[in-house]
Amino acid sequence: MAESEYILVFVTTADAEFGRVLGRTLVEEGLAACVQVLPGGTAIYHWDGQTHVDPSTQLIIKTRAAIWPALME
């Protein structure tokens, strides 16, 4: 991937406070240029034979493609 390619990474967290902490850490460590924290979501998913409905917070992480391996870790 070219150094100048940019990507968006979508991550879901259980609550907005953790999302803010994670987002701030990623920006301060240079792993993201910007992280948007979008609280107030609902996750509906099937797990262990049951349908679950839980609150969730969506993070939109803006970063360079070259940083993706470090961000994933």
C-alpha positions as semicolon CSV with decimal commas, in nm:
position;residue;x (nm);y (nm);z (nm)
1;M;0,000;0,000;0,000
2;A;0,118;0,349;-0,075
3;E;0,219;0,564;0,222
4;S;-0,040;0,826;0,124
5;E;-0,342;0,590;0,111
6;Y;-0,596;0,659;0,381
7;I;-0,847;0,421;0,534
8;L;-1,146;0,432;0,769
9;V;-1,167;0,170;1,040
10;F;-1,500;0,106;1,212
11;V;-1,488;-0,028;1,568
12;T;-1,773;-0,088;1,810
13;T;-1,736;-0,046;2,187
14;A;-1,981;-0,113;2,467
15;D;-1,990;0,246;2,592
16;A;-1,894;0,602;2,495
17;E;-1,645;0,653;2,780
18;F;-1,430;0,361;2,666
19;G;-1,464;0,488;2,308
20;R;-1,332;0,831;2,411
21;V;-1,040;0,676;2,601
22;L;-0,952;0,449;2,310
23;G;-0,988;0,729;2,056
24;R;-0,770;0,968;2,254
25;T;-0,503;0,699;2,300
26;L;-0,496;0,619;1,927
27;V;-0,456;0,987;1,834
28;E;-0,191;1,054;2,101
29;E;0,009;0,748;1,994
30;G;0,001;0,856;1,630
31;L;-0,206;0,558;1,520
32;A;-0,499;0,772;1,402
33;A;-0,535;1,122;1,264
34;C;-0,889;1,149;1,398
35;V;-1,140;0,932;1,583
36;Q;-1,510;1,010;1,586
37;V;-1,707;0,864;1,878
38;L;-2,074;0,812;1,795
39;P;-2,263;0,705;2,109
40;G;-2,626;0,608;2,130
41;G;-2,623;0,306;1,902
42;T;-2,777;-0,035;1,943
43;A;-2,614;-0,364;1,848
44;I;-2,844;-0,649;1,751
45;Y;-2,665;-0,978;1,700
46;H;-2,698;-1,353;1,730
47;W;-2,466;-1,525;1,978
48;D;-2,476;-1,860;2,154
49;G;-2,814;-1,947;2,009
50;Q;-2,980;-1,625;2,125
51;T;-3,053;-1,284;1,979
52;H;-2,903;-1,002;2,186
53;V;-2,985;-0,629;2,184
54;D;-2,720;-0,419;2,359
55;P;-2,616;-0,053;2,368
56;S;-2,308;0,027;2,162
57;T;-2,084;0,312;2,056
58;Q;-1,938;0,331;1,705
59;L;-1,585;0,463;1,648
60;I;-1,476;0,586;1,306
61;I;-1,098;0,585;1,299
62;K;-0,922;0,779;1,022
63;T;-0,566;0,666;0,957
64;R;-0,310;0,585;0,688
65;A;-0,314;0,239;0,530
66;A;0,054;0,195;0,620
67;I;-0,035;0,227;0,991
68;W;-0,309;-0,039;0,977
69;P;-0,090;-0,328;1,105
70;A;0,013;-0,129;1,415
71;L;-0,343;-0,008;1,474
72;M;-0,478;-0,361;1,454
73;E;-0,236;-0,470;1,727
